[in-house]
mmCIF file with all atom_site columns, C-alpha atoms in Angstrom:
data_model
loop_
_atom_site.group_PDB
_atom_site.id
_atom_site.type_symbol
_atom_site.label_atom_id
_atom_site.label_alt_id
_atom_site.label_comp_id
_atom_site.label_asym_id
_atom_site.label_entity_id
_atom_site.label_seq_id
_atom_site.pdbx_PDB_ins_code
_atom_site.Cartn_x
_atom_site.Cartn_y
_atom_site.Cartn_z
_atom_site.occupancy
_atom_site.B_iso_or_equiv
_atom_site.pdbx_formal_charge
_atom_site.auth_seq_id
_atom_site.auth_comp_id
_atom_site.auth_asym_id
_atom_site.auth_atom_id
_atom_site.pdbx_PDB_model_num
ATOM 1   C CA . UNK A 1 1   ? -18.295 53.234 -23.877 1.00 0.00 ? 66  UNK A CA 1
ATOM 2   C CA . UNK A 1 2   ? -21.812 53.310 -25.350 1.00 0.00 ? 67  UNK A CA 1
ATOM 3   C CA . UNK A 1 3   ? -24.713 55.110 -23.672 1.00 0.00 ? 68  UNK A CA 1
ATOM 4   C CA . UNK A 1 4   ? -26.320 51.936 -22.239 1.00 0.00 ? 69  UNK A CA 1
ATOM 5   C CA . UNK A 1 5   ? -23.056 50.774 -20.670 1.00 0.00 ? 70  UNK A CA 1
ATOM 6   C CA . UNK A 1 6   ? -22.472 54.242 -19.201 1.00 0.00 ? 71  UNK A CA 1
ATOM 7   C CA . UNK A 1 7   ? -25.990 54.277 -17.706 1.00 0.00 ? 72  UNK A CA 1
ATOM 8   C CA . UNK A 1 8   ? -25.531 50.799 -16.183 1.00 0.00 ? 73  UNK A CA 1
ATOM 9   C CA . UNK A 1 9   ? -22.196 51.863 -14.674 1.00 0.00 ? 74  UNK A CA 1
ATOM 10  C CA . UNK A 1 10  ? -23.709 55.077 -13.296 1.00 0.00 ? 75  UNK A CA 1
ATOM 11  C CA . UNK A 1 11  ? -26.605 53.054 -11.862 1.00 0.00 ? 76  UNK A CA 1
ATOM 12  C CA . UNK A 1 12  ? -24.218 50.711 -10.004 1.00 0.00 ? 77  UNK A CA 1
ATOM 13  C CA . UNK A 1 13  ? -22.172 53.612 -8.656  1.00 0.00 ? 78  UNK A CA 1
ATOM 14  C CA . UNK A 1 14  ? -25.243 55.449 -7.434  1.00 0.00 ? 79  UNK A CA 1
ATOM 15  C CA . UNK A 1 15  ? -26.483 52.285 -5.677  1.00 0.00 ? 80  UNK A CA 1
ATOM 16  C CA . UNK A 1 16  ? -23.265 52.175 -3.663  1.00 0.00 ? 81  UNK A CA 1
ATOM 17  C CA . UNK A 1 17  ? -23.761 55.756 -2.512  1.00 0.00 ? 82  UNK A CA 1
ATOM 18  C CA . UNK A 1 18  ? -25.779 56.545 0.589   1.00 0.00 ? 83  UNK A CA 1
ATOM 19  C CA . UNK A 1 19  ? -29.184 58.122 0.009   1.00 0.00 ? 84  UNK A CA 1
ATOM 20  C CA . UNK A 1 20  ? -29.557 61.777 0.921   1.00 0.00 ? 85  UNK A CA 1
ATOM 21  C CA . UNK A 1 21  ? -32.269 62.136 3.547   1.00 0.00 ? 86  UNK A CA 1
ATOM 22  C CA . UNK A 1 22  ? -33.660 65.244 5.188   1.00 0.00 ? 87  UNK A CA 1
ATOM 23  C CA . UNK A 1 23  ? -31.766 66.868 8.049   1.00 0.00 ? 88  UNK A CA 1
ATOM 24  C CA . UNK A 1 24  ? -33.180 67.274 11.579  1.00 0.00 ? 89  UNK A CA 1
ATOM 25  C CA . UNK A 1 25  ? -33.556 70.996 10.870  1.00 0.00 ? 90  UNK A CA 1
ATOM 26  C CA . UNK A 1 26  ? -35.615 70.274 7.761   1.00 0.00 ? 91  UNK A CA 1
ATOM 27  C CA . UNK A 1 27  ? -37.762 67.721 9.605   1.00 0.00 ? 92  UNK A CA 1
ATOM 28  C CA . UNK A 1 28  ? -38.410 70.107 12.540  1.00 0.00 ? 93  UNK A CA 1
ATOM 29  C CA . UNK A 1 29  ? -40.338 67.524 14.574  1.00 0.00 ? 94  UNK A CA 1
ATOM 30  C CA . UNK A 1 30  ? -40.967 70.086 17.322  1.00 0.00 ? 95  UNK A CA 1
ATOM 31  C CA . UNK A 1 31  ? -43.306 71.987 14.993  1.00 0.00 ? 96  UNK A CA 1
ATOM 32  C CA . UNK A 1 32  ? -44.308 69.067 12.738  1.00 0.00 ? 97  UNK A CA 1
ATOM 33  C CA . UNK A 1 33  ? -45.602 66.114 14.790  1.00 0.00 ? 98  UNK A CA 1
ATOM 34  C CA . UNK A 1 34  ? -45.175 62.632 13.348  1.00 0.00 ? 99  UNK A CA 1
ATOM 35  C CA . UNK A 1 35  ? -47.848 60.006 12.659  1.00 0.00 ? 100 UNK A CA 1
ATOM 36  C CA . UNK A 1 36  ? -46.784 56.346 12.540  1.00 0.00 ? 101 UNK A CA 1
ATOM 37  C CA . UNK A 1 37  ? -48.518 53.494 10.714  1.00 0.00 ? 102 UNK A CA 1
ATOM 38  C CA . UNK A 1 38  ? -47.952 49.757 11.181  1.00 0.00 ? 103 UNK A CA 1
ATOM 39  C CA . UNK A 1 39  ? -48.082 48.233 8.674   1.00 0.00 ? 104 UNK A CA 1
ATOM 40  C CA . UNK A 1 40  ? -46.745 50.943 6.400   1.00 0.00 ? 105 UNK A CA 1
ATOM 41  C CA . UNK A 1 41  ? -48.683 52.506 3.532   1.00 0.00 ? 106 UNK A CA 1
ATOM 42  C CA . UNK A 1 42  ? -47.524 51.307 0.053   1.00 0.00 ? 107 UNK A CA 1
ATOM 43  C CA . UNK A 1 43  ? -45.925 54.221 -1.830  1.00 0.00 ? 108 UNK A CA 1
ATOM 44  C CA . UNK A 1 44  ? -43.705 55.282 -4.700  1.00 0.00 ? 109 UNK A CA 1
ATOM 45  C CA . UNK A 1 45  ? -40.994 57.655 -3.506  1.00 0.00 ? 110 UNK A CA 1
ATOM 46  C CA . UNK A 1 46  ? -38.166 59.635 -5.063  1.00 0.00 ? 111 UNK A CA 1
ATOM 47  C CA . UNK A 1 47  ? -34.956 58.967 -3.122  1.00 0.00 ? 112 UNK A CA 1
ATOM 48  C CA . UNK A 1 48  ? -32.030 61.322 -3.710  1.00 0.00 ? 113 UNK A CA 1
ATOM 49  C CA . UNK A 1 49  ? -28.459 60.112 -4.169  1.00 0.00 ? 114 UNK A CA 1
ATOM 50  C CA . UNK A 1 50  ? -25.347 62.142 -4.972  1.00 0.00 ? 115 UNK A CA 1
ATOM 51  C CA . UNK A 1 51  ? -25.756 62.992 -8.661  1.00 0.00 ? 116 UNK A CA 1
ATOM 52  C CA . UNK A 1 52  ? -29.109 61.249 -9.229  1.00 0.00 ? 117 UNK A CA 1
ATOM 53  C CA . UNK A 1 53  ? -32.566 60.415 -7.933  1.00 0.00 ? 118 UNK A CA 1
ATOM 54  C CA . UNK A 1 54  ? -34.354 57.060 -8.009  1.00 0.00 ? 119 UNK A CA 1
ATOM 55  C CA . UNK A 1 55  ? -38.069 56.317 -7.841  1.00 0.00 ? 120 UNK A CA 1
ATOM 56  C CA . UNK A 1 56  ? -38.499 53.346 -5.522  1.00 0.00 ? 121 UNK A CA 1
ATOM 57  C CA . UNK A 1 57  ? -41.307 51.077 -4.383  1.00 0.00 ? 122 UNK A CA 1
ATOM 58  C CA . UNK A 1 58  ? -41.563 51.387 -0.623  1.00 0.00 ? 123 UNK A CA 1
ATOM 59  C CA . UNK A 1 59  ? -43.740 51.885 2.434   1.00 0.00 ? 124 UNK A CA 1
ATOM 60  C CA . UNK A 1 60  ? -44.510 55.083 4.325   1.00 0.00 ? 125 UNK A CA 1
ATOM 61  C CA . UNK A 1 61  ? -44.166 54.167 7.982   1.00 0.00 ? 126 UNK A CA 1
ATOM 62  C CA . UNK A 1 62  ? -44.052 57.652 9.530   1.00 0.00 ? 127 UNK A CA 1
ATOM 63  C CA . UNK A 1 63  ? -44.959 61.112 8.269   1.00 0.00 ? 128 UNK A CA 1
ATOM 64  C CA . UNK A 1 64  ? -45.543 64.715 9.208   1.00 0.00 ? 129 UNK A CA 1
ATOM 65  C CA . UNK A 1 65  ? -47.244 67.472 7.260   1.00 0.00 ? 130 UNK A CA 1
ATOM 66  C CA . UNK A 1 66  ? -43.930 68.115 5.457   1.00 0.00 ? 131 UNK A CA 1
ATOM 67  C CA . UNK A 1 67  ? -42.012 64.837 5.258   1.00 0.00 ? 132 UNK A CA 1
ATOM 68  C CA . UNK A 1 68  ? -42.371 61.050 4.965   1.00 0.00 ? 133 UNK A CA 1
ATOM 69  C CA . UNK A 1 69  ? -40.104 58.284 6.253   1.00 0.00 ? 134 UNK A CA 1
ATOM 70  C CA . UNK A 1 70  ? -39.925 55.674 3.489   1.00 0.00 ? 135 UNK A CA 1
ATOM 71  C CA . UNK A 1 71  ? -38.864 52.051 4.051   1.00 0.00 ? 136 UNK A CA 1
ATOM 72  C CA . UNK A 1 72  ? -37.452 50.511 0.858   1.00 0.00 ? 137 UNK A CA 1
ATOM 73  C CA . UNK A 1 73  ? -34.974 47.953 -0.430  1.00 0.00 ? 138 UNK A CA 1
ATOM 74  C CA . UNK A 1 74  ? -31.717 48.820 -2.152  1.00 0.00 ? 139 UNK A CA 1
ATOM 75  C CA . UNK A 1 75  ? -29.710 45.898 -3.537  1.00 0.00 ? 140 UNK A CA 1
ATOM 76  C CA . UNK A 1 76  ? -31.154 43.603 -0.878  1.00 0.00 ? 141 UNK A CA 1
ATOM 77  C CA . UNK A 1 77  ? -30.629 46.052 2.003   1.00 0.00 ? 142 UNK A CA 1
ATOM 78  C CA . UNK A 1 78  ? -33.662 47.415 3.883   1.00 0.00 ? 143 UNK A CA 1
ATOM 79  C CA . UNK A 1 79  ? -33.325 51.193 4.189   1.00 0.00 ? 144 UNK A CA 1
ATOM 80  C CA . UNK A 1 80  ? -35.279 54.004 5.833   1.00 0.00 ? 145 UNK A CA 1
ATOM 81  C CA . UNK A 1 81  ? -35.001 57.543 4.476   1.00 0.00 ? 146 UNK A CA 1
ATOM 82  C CA . UNK A 1 82  ? -36.896 60.759 5.238   1.00 0.00 ? 147 UNK A CA 1
ATOM 83  C CA . UNK A 1 83  ? -37.969 62.653 2.091   1.00 0.00 ? 148 UNK A CA 1
ATOM 84  C CA . UNK A 1 84  ? -40.208 65.649 1.364   1.00 0.00 ? 149 UNK A CA 1
ATOM 85  C CA . UNK A 1 85  ? -43.904 64.718 1.287   1.00 0.00 ? 150 UNK A CA 1
ATOM 86  C CA . UNK A 1 86  ? -44.142 65.959 -2.318  1.00 0.00 ? 151 UNK A CA 1
ATOM 87  C CA . UNK A 1 87  ? -41.675 63.203 -3.339  1.00 0.00 ? 152 UNK A CA 1
ATOM 88  C CA . UNK A 1 88  ? -44.139 60.467 -2.305  1.00 0.00 ? 153 UNK A CA 1
ATOM 89  C CA . UNK A 1 89  ? -47.326 59.108 -3.895  1.00 0.00 ? 154 UNK A CA 1
ATOM 90  C CA . UNK A 1 90  ? -49.519 56.216 -2.798  1.00 0.00 ? 155 UNK A CA 1
ATOM 91  C CA . UNK A 1 91  ? -49.253 52.974 -4.749  1.00 0.00 ? 156 UNK A CA 1
ATOM 92  C CA . UNK A 1 92  ? -52.518 51.495 -5.917  1.00 0.00 ? 157 UNK A CA 1
ATOM 93  C CA . UNK A 1 93  ? -53.340 48.010 -7.103  1.00 0.00 ? 158 UNK A CA 1
ATOM 94  C CA . UNK A 1 94  ? -53.587 47.841 -10.883 1.00 0.00 ? 159 UNK A CA 1
ATOM 95  C CA . UNK A 1 95  ? -51.664 51.094 -11.280 1.00 0.00 ? 160 UNK A CA 1
ATOM 96  C CA . UNK A 1 96  ? -49.857 51.595 -14.568 1.00 0.00 ? 161 UNK A CA 1
ATOM 97  C CA . UNK A 1 97  ? -46.735 49.491 -14.827 1.00 0.00 ? 162 UNK A CA 1
ATOM 98  C CA . UNK A 1 98  ? -43.516 51.366 -14.192 1.00 0.00 ? 163 UNK A CA 1
ATOM 99  C CA . UNK A 1 99  ? -40.011 50.043 -13.852 1.00 0.00 ? 164 UNK A CA 1
ATOM 100 C CA . UNK A 1 100 ? -38.515 50.125 -10.385 1.00 0.00 ? 165 UNK A CA 1
ATOM 101 C CA . UNK A 1 101 ? -35.384 52.134 -10.075 1.00 0.00 ? 166 UNK A CA 1
ATOM 102 C CA . UNK A 1 102 ? -36.227 54.781 -12.673 1.00 0.00 ? 167 UNK A CA 1
ATOM 103 C CA . UNK A 1 103 ? -33.250 57.073 -12.539 1.00 0.00 ? 168 UNK A CA 1
ATOM 104 C CA . UNK A 1 104 ? -32.940 60.685 -13.490 1.00 0.00 ? 169 UNK A CA 1
ATOM 105 C CA . UNK A 1 105 ? -29.524 62.270 -13.759 1.00 0.00 ? 170 UNK A CA 1
ATOM 106 C CA . UNK A 1 106 ? -29.523 65.756 -12.242 1.00 0.00 ? 171 UNK A CA 1
ATOM 107 C CA . UNK A 1 107 ? -28.611 67.326 -15.588 1.00 0.00 ? 172 UNK A CA 1
ATOM 108 C CA . UNK A 1 108 ? -31.763 65.829 -17.113 1.00 0.00 ? 173 UNK A CA 1
ATOM 109 C CA . UNK A 1 109 ? -33.803 66.973 -14.104 1.00 0.00 ? 174 UNK A CA 1
ATOM 110 C CA . UNK A 1 110 ? -32.685 70.563 -14.595 1.00 0.00 ? 175 UNK A CA 1
ATOM 111 C CA . UNK A 1 111 ? -33.206 70.543 -18.369 1.00 0.00 ? 176 UNK A CA 1
#
């Protein structure tokens, strides 16, 4: 199997996996109050999956000083996942073009 085929297969398998969000202990809402925005703020966010991470186009709908709840689409499904605030940046109009679904295999992330 060539490298492109392997990456496409890995991409499909990761999409089937559930995203890894923050735990209630990590969120610690008792000490980190949440702000909510309707409509959400347009953002780019890194969403973790088993074995990989994906940068997605989404909306920040709730946040604390430490974490952000991101609404995003995954293969046509609307998802909501809490991630660390450092994994999120605001989207701007006319920002540089970047492919959705940029994936980074953990081995590449560590190297």
